[in-house]
């Protein structure tokens, strides 16, 4: 019994040392994306989101990877989640608009709405 208690105490104190934070997974995802290991980057971003579902920047970067892999619907879903977390970032609307425009038949009206919102938020951005 004493050994079991010691083991449980050790696990309680040592486990946090081995856990990675959402920010660490996000950073690893950035490194993999830079190396064009898009699948590895997406896995790291997904793990970061599992740890902290309100880490909006992770949805944006994972959306970029999905766009790069031509998973436009997945990219749109990630950009939409990022917008739910922070609706005031113009580039997210712009990226979502690009993904909508690249869908099979394209969602031109949705893309225009997103581009318009991006302009409303940041009228000085030439993109």
PDB file of C-alpha atoms in Angstrom:
ATOM      1  CA  UNK A   1       0.000   0.000   0.000  1.00  0.00           C
ATOM      2  CA  UNK A   2       2.846   2.352   0.869  1.00  0.00           C
ATOM      3  CA  UNK A   3       4.399   1.773  -2.582  1.00  0.00           C
ATOM      4  CA  UNK A   4       1.080   2.573  -4.248  1.00  0.00           C
ATOM      5  CA  UNK A   5       0.784   5.866  -2.357  1.00  0.00           C
ATOM      6  CA  UNK A   6       4.360   6.808  -3.283  1.00  0.00           C
ATOM      7  CA  UNK A   7       3.644   5.972  -6.928  1.00  0.00           C
ATOM      8  CA  UNK A   8       0.466   8.084  -6.941  1.00  0.00           C
ATOM      9  CA  UNK A   9       2.238  11.046  -5.323  1.00  0.00           C
ATOM     10  CA  UNK A  10       5.082  10.774  -7.846  1.00  0.00           C
ATOM     11  CA  UNK A  11       2.607  10.717 -10.736  1.00  0.00           C
ATOM     12  CA  UNK A  12       0.800  13.792  -9.434  1.00  0.00           C
ATOM     13  CA  UNK A  13       4.027  15.785  -9.185  1.00  0.00           C
ATOM     14  CA  UNK A  14       5.837  14.467 -12.263  1.00  0.00           C
ATOM     15  CA  UNK A  15       2.998  14.366 -14.803  1.00  0.00           C
ATOM     16  CA  UNK A  16       2.894  18.158 -15.354  1.00  0.00           C
ATOM     17  CA  UNK A  17       6.601  18.063 -16.221  1.00  0.00           C
ATOM     18  CA  UNK A  18       5.830  15.791 -19.167  1.00  0.00           C
ATOM     19  CA  UNK A  19       2.682  17.540 -20.391  1.00  0.00           C
ATOM     20  CA  UNK A  20       2.994  20.016 -23.189  1.00  0.00           C
ATOM     21  CA  UNK A  21       1.035  23.218 -23.315  1.00  0.00           C
ATOM     22  CA  UNK A  22      -1.132  24.448 -26.158  1.00  0.00           C
ATOM     23  CA  UNK A  23       1.516  27.068 -26.893  1.00  0.00           C
ATOM     24  CA  UNK A  24       4.218  24.400 -27.172  1.00  0.00           C
ATOM     25  CA  UNK A  25       2.123  22.376 -29.636  1.00  0.00           C
ATOM     26  CA  UNK A  26       1.380  25.580 -31.537  1.00  0.00           C
ATOM     27  CA  UNK A  27       5.112  26.329 -31.769  1.00  0.00           C
ATOM     28  CA  UNK A  28       5.890  22.803 -32.920  1.00  0.00           C
ATOM     29  CA  UNK A  29       3.166  23.167 -35.549  1.00  0.00           C
ATOM     30  CA  UNK A  30       4.739  26.388 -36.809  1.00  0.00           C
ATOM     31  CA  UNK A  31       8.111  24.661 -37.141  1.00  0.00           C
ATOM     32  CA  UNK A  32       6.576  21.757 -39.068  1.00  0.00           C
ATOM     33  CA  UNK A  33       4.617  24.097 -41.323  1.00  0.00           C
ATOM     34  CA  UNK A  34       7.811  25.999 -42.083  1.00  0.00           C
ATOM     35  CA  UNK A  35       9.381  22.694 -43.114  1.00  0.00           C
ATOM     36  CA  UNK A  36       6.272  21.965 -45.223  1.00  0.00           C
ATOM     37  CA  UNK A  37       5.330  19.005 -43.018  1.00  0.00           C
ATOM     38  CA  UNK A  38       1.690  20.050 -43.267  1.00  0.00           C
ATOM     39  CA  UNK A  39       0.185  16.862 -41.868  1.00  0.00           C
ATOM     40  CA  UNK A  40       2.497  17.001 -38.847  1.00  0.00           C
ATOM     41  CA  UNK A  41       1.715  20.686 -38.357  1.00  0.00           C
ATOM     42  CA  UNK A  42      -2.008  20.008 -38.506  1.00  0.00           C
ATOM     43  CA  UNK A  43      -1.658  17.258 -35.896  1.00  0.00           C
ATOM     44  CA  UNK A  44       0.170  19.654 -33.559  1.00  0.00           C
ATOM     45  CA  UNK A  45      -2.391  22.415 -34.087  1.00  0.00           C
ATOM     46  CA  UNK A  46      -5.188  19.947 -33.393  1.00  0.00           C
ATOM     47  CA  UNK A  47      -3.499  18.892 -30.152  1.00  0.00           C
ATOM     48  CA  UNK A  48      -3.113  22.554 -29.142  1.00  0.00           C
ATOM     49  CA  UNK A  49      -6.841  23.066 -29.748  1.00  0.00           C
ATOM     50  CA  UNK A  50      -7.672  19.984 -27.677  1.00  0.00           C
ATOM     51  CA  UNK A  51      -5.701  21.497 -24.794  1.00  0.00           C
ATOM     52  CA  UNK A  52      -7.053  25.041 -25.241  1.00  0.00           C
ATOM     53  CA  UNK A  53     -10.136  25.297 -27.478  1.00  0.00           C
ATOM     54  CA  UNK A  54     -10.093  29.103 -27.173  1.00  0.00           C
ATOM     55  CA  UNK A  55      -6.609  29.526 -28.658  1.00  0.00           C
ATOM     56  CA  UNK A  56      -7.893  31.391 -31.715  1.00  0.00           C
ATOM     57  CA  UNK A  57      -4.575  31.768 -33.510  1.00  0.00           C
ATOM     58  CA  UNK A  58      -4.293  27.993 -33.704  1.00  0.00           C
ATOM     59  CA  UNK A  59      -7.530  27.803 -35.686  1.00  0.00           C
ATOM     60  CA  UNK A  60      -6.157  30.419 -38.084  1.00  0.00           C
ATOM     61  CA  UNK A  61      -2.879  28.599 -38.686  1.00  0.00           C
ATOM     62  CA  UNK A  62      -4.599  25.228 -38.973  1.00  0.00           C
ATOM     63  CA  UNK A  63      -6.984  26.831 -41.467  1.00  0.00           C
ATOM     64  CA  UNK A  64      -3.996  28.000 -43.503  1.00  0.00           C
ATOM     65  CA  UNK A  65      -2.654  24.451 -43.583  1.00  0.00           C
ATOM     66  CA  UNK A  66      -6.046  23.060 -44.602  1.00  0.00           C
ATOM     67  CA  UNK A  67      -6.246  25.683 -47.359  1.00  0.00           C
ATOM     68  CA  UNK A  68      -2.777  24.662 -48.536  1.00  0.00           C
ATOM     69  CA  UNK A  69      -3.970  21.031 -48.646  1.00  0.00           C
ATOM     70  CA  UNK A  70      -7.056  22.188 -50.600  1.00  0.00           C
ATOM     71  CA  UNK A  71      -9.411  21.244 -47.762  1.00  0.00           C
ATOM     72  CA  UNK A  72     -11.353  24.471 -48.229  1.00  0.00           C
ATOM     73  CA  UNK A  73     -14.368  23.392 -46.198  1.00  0.00           C
ATOM     74  CA  UNK A  74     -12.097  22.463 -43.298  1.00  0.00           C
ATOM     75  CA  UNK A  75     -10.284  25.790 -43.616  1.00  0.00           C
ATOM     76  CA  UNK A  76     -13.603  27.657 -43.594  1.00  0.00           C
ATOM     77  CA  UNK A  77     -14.650  25.802 -40.428  1.00  0.00           C
ATOM     78  CA  UNK A  78     -11.400  26.749 -38.694  1.00  0.00           C
ATOM     79  CA  UNK A  79     -11.595  30.396 -39.781  1.00  0.00           C
ATOM     80  CA  UNK A  80     -15.207  30.528 -38.619  1.00  0.00           C
ATOM     81  CA  UNK A  81     -14.182  29.226 -35.190  1.00  0.00           C
ATOM     82  CA  UNK A  82     -11.387  31.812 -35.008  1.00  0.00           C
ATOM     83  CA  UNK A  83     -13.942  34.527 -35.857  1.00  0.00           C
ATOM     84  CA  UNK A  84     -16.222  33.270 -33.075  1.00  0.00           C
ATOM     85  CA  UNK A  85     -13.320  33.686 -30.642  1.00  0.00           C
ATOM     86  CA  UNK A  86     -12.246  37.113 -31.965  1.00  0.00           C
ATOM     87  CA  UNK A  87     -14.425  38.711 -34.649  1.00  0.00           C
ATOM     88  CA  UNK A  88     -12.130  41.718 -35.147  1.00  0.00           C
ATOM     89  CA  UNK A  89      -9.231  40.292 -37.157  1.00  0.00           C
ATOM     90  CA  UNK A  90      -9.515  41.294 -40.810  1.00  0.00           C
ATOM     91  CA  UNK A  91      -7.061  38.717 -42.168  1.00  0.00           C
ATOM     92  CA  UNK A  92      -9.230  35.850 -40.905  1.00  0.00           C
ATOM     93  CA  UNK A  93     -12.202  37.125 -42.934  1.00  0.00           C
ATOM     94  CA  UNK A  94      -9.895  37.580 -45.913  1.00  0.00           C
ATOM     95  CA  UNK A  95      -8.571  33.998 -45.605  1.00  0.00           C
ATOM     96  CA  UNK A  96     -12.074  32.617 -45.179  1.00  0.00           C
ATOM     97  CA  UNK A  97     -13.148  34.554 -48.271  1.00  0.00           C
ATOM     98  CA  UNK A  98     -10.308  33.012 -50.267  1.00  0.00           C
ATOM     99  CA  UNK A  99     -11.329  29.530 -49.137  1.00  0.00           C
ATOM    100  CA  UNK A 100     -14.957  30.184 -50.055  1.00  0.00           C
ATOM    101  CA  UNK A 101     -13.889  31.418 -53.494  1.00  0.00           C
ATOM    102  CA  UNK A 102     -11.830  28.241 -54.015  1.00  0.00           C
ATOM    103  CA  UNK A 103     -14.641  25.796 -53.260  1.00  0.00           C
ATOM    104  CA  UNK A 104     -15.628  23.524 -56.158  1.00  0.00           C
ATOM    105  CA  UNK A 105     -18.309  25.811 -57.545  1.00  0.00           C
ATOM    106  CA  UNK A 106     -17.213  28.621 -55.297  1.00  0.00           C
ATOM    107  CA  UNK A 107     -19.207  30.558 -52.751  1.00  0.00           C
ATOM    108  CA  UNK A 108     -18.752  33.909 -54.460  1.00  0.00           C
ATOM    109  CA  UNK A 109     -21.386  35.725 -52.378  1.00  0.00           C
ATOM    110  CA  UNK A 110     -19.885  34.364 -49.154  1.00  0.00           C
ATOM    111  CA  UNK A 111     -16.415  35.353 -50.324  1.00  0.00           C
ATOM    112  CA  UNK A 112     -17.578  38.880 -51.142  1.00  0.00           C
ATOM    113  CA  UNK A 113     -19.238  39.181 -47.723  1.00  0.00           C
ATOM    114  CA  UNK A 114     -16.010  38.105 -46.006  1.00  0.00           C
ATOM    115  CA  UNK A 115     -13.861  40.461 -48.100  1.00  0.00           C
ATOM    116  CA  UNK A 116     -16.293  43.293 -47.324  1.00  0.00           C
ATOM    117  CA  UNK A 117     -16.065  42.568 -43.585  1.00  0.00           C
ATOM    118  CA  UNK A 118     -12.254  42.505 -43.808  1.00  0.00           C
ATOM    119  CA  UNK A 119     -12.366  45.947 -45.446  1.00  0.00           C
ATOM    120  CA  UNK A 120     -14.717  47.253 -42.739  1.00  0.00           C
ATOM    121  CA  UNK A 121     -12.307  46.101 -40.032  1.00  0.00           C
ATOM    122  CA  UNK A 122      -9.108  47.240 -41.761  1.00  0.00           C
ATOM    123  CA  UNK A 123      -9.851  49.682 -44.595  1.00  0.00           C
ATOM    124  CA  UNK A 124      -6.153  50.476 -45.044  1.00  0.00           C
ATOM    125  CA  UNK A 125      -5.198  46.911 -45.979  1.00  0.00           C
ATOM    126  CA  UNK A 126      -4.701  46.734 -49.741  1.00  0.00           C
ATOM    127  CA  UNK A 127      -5.443  42.967 -49.883  1.00  0.00           C
TER     128      UNK A 127
END
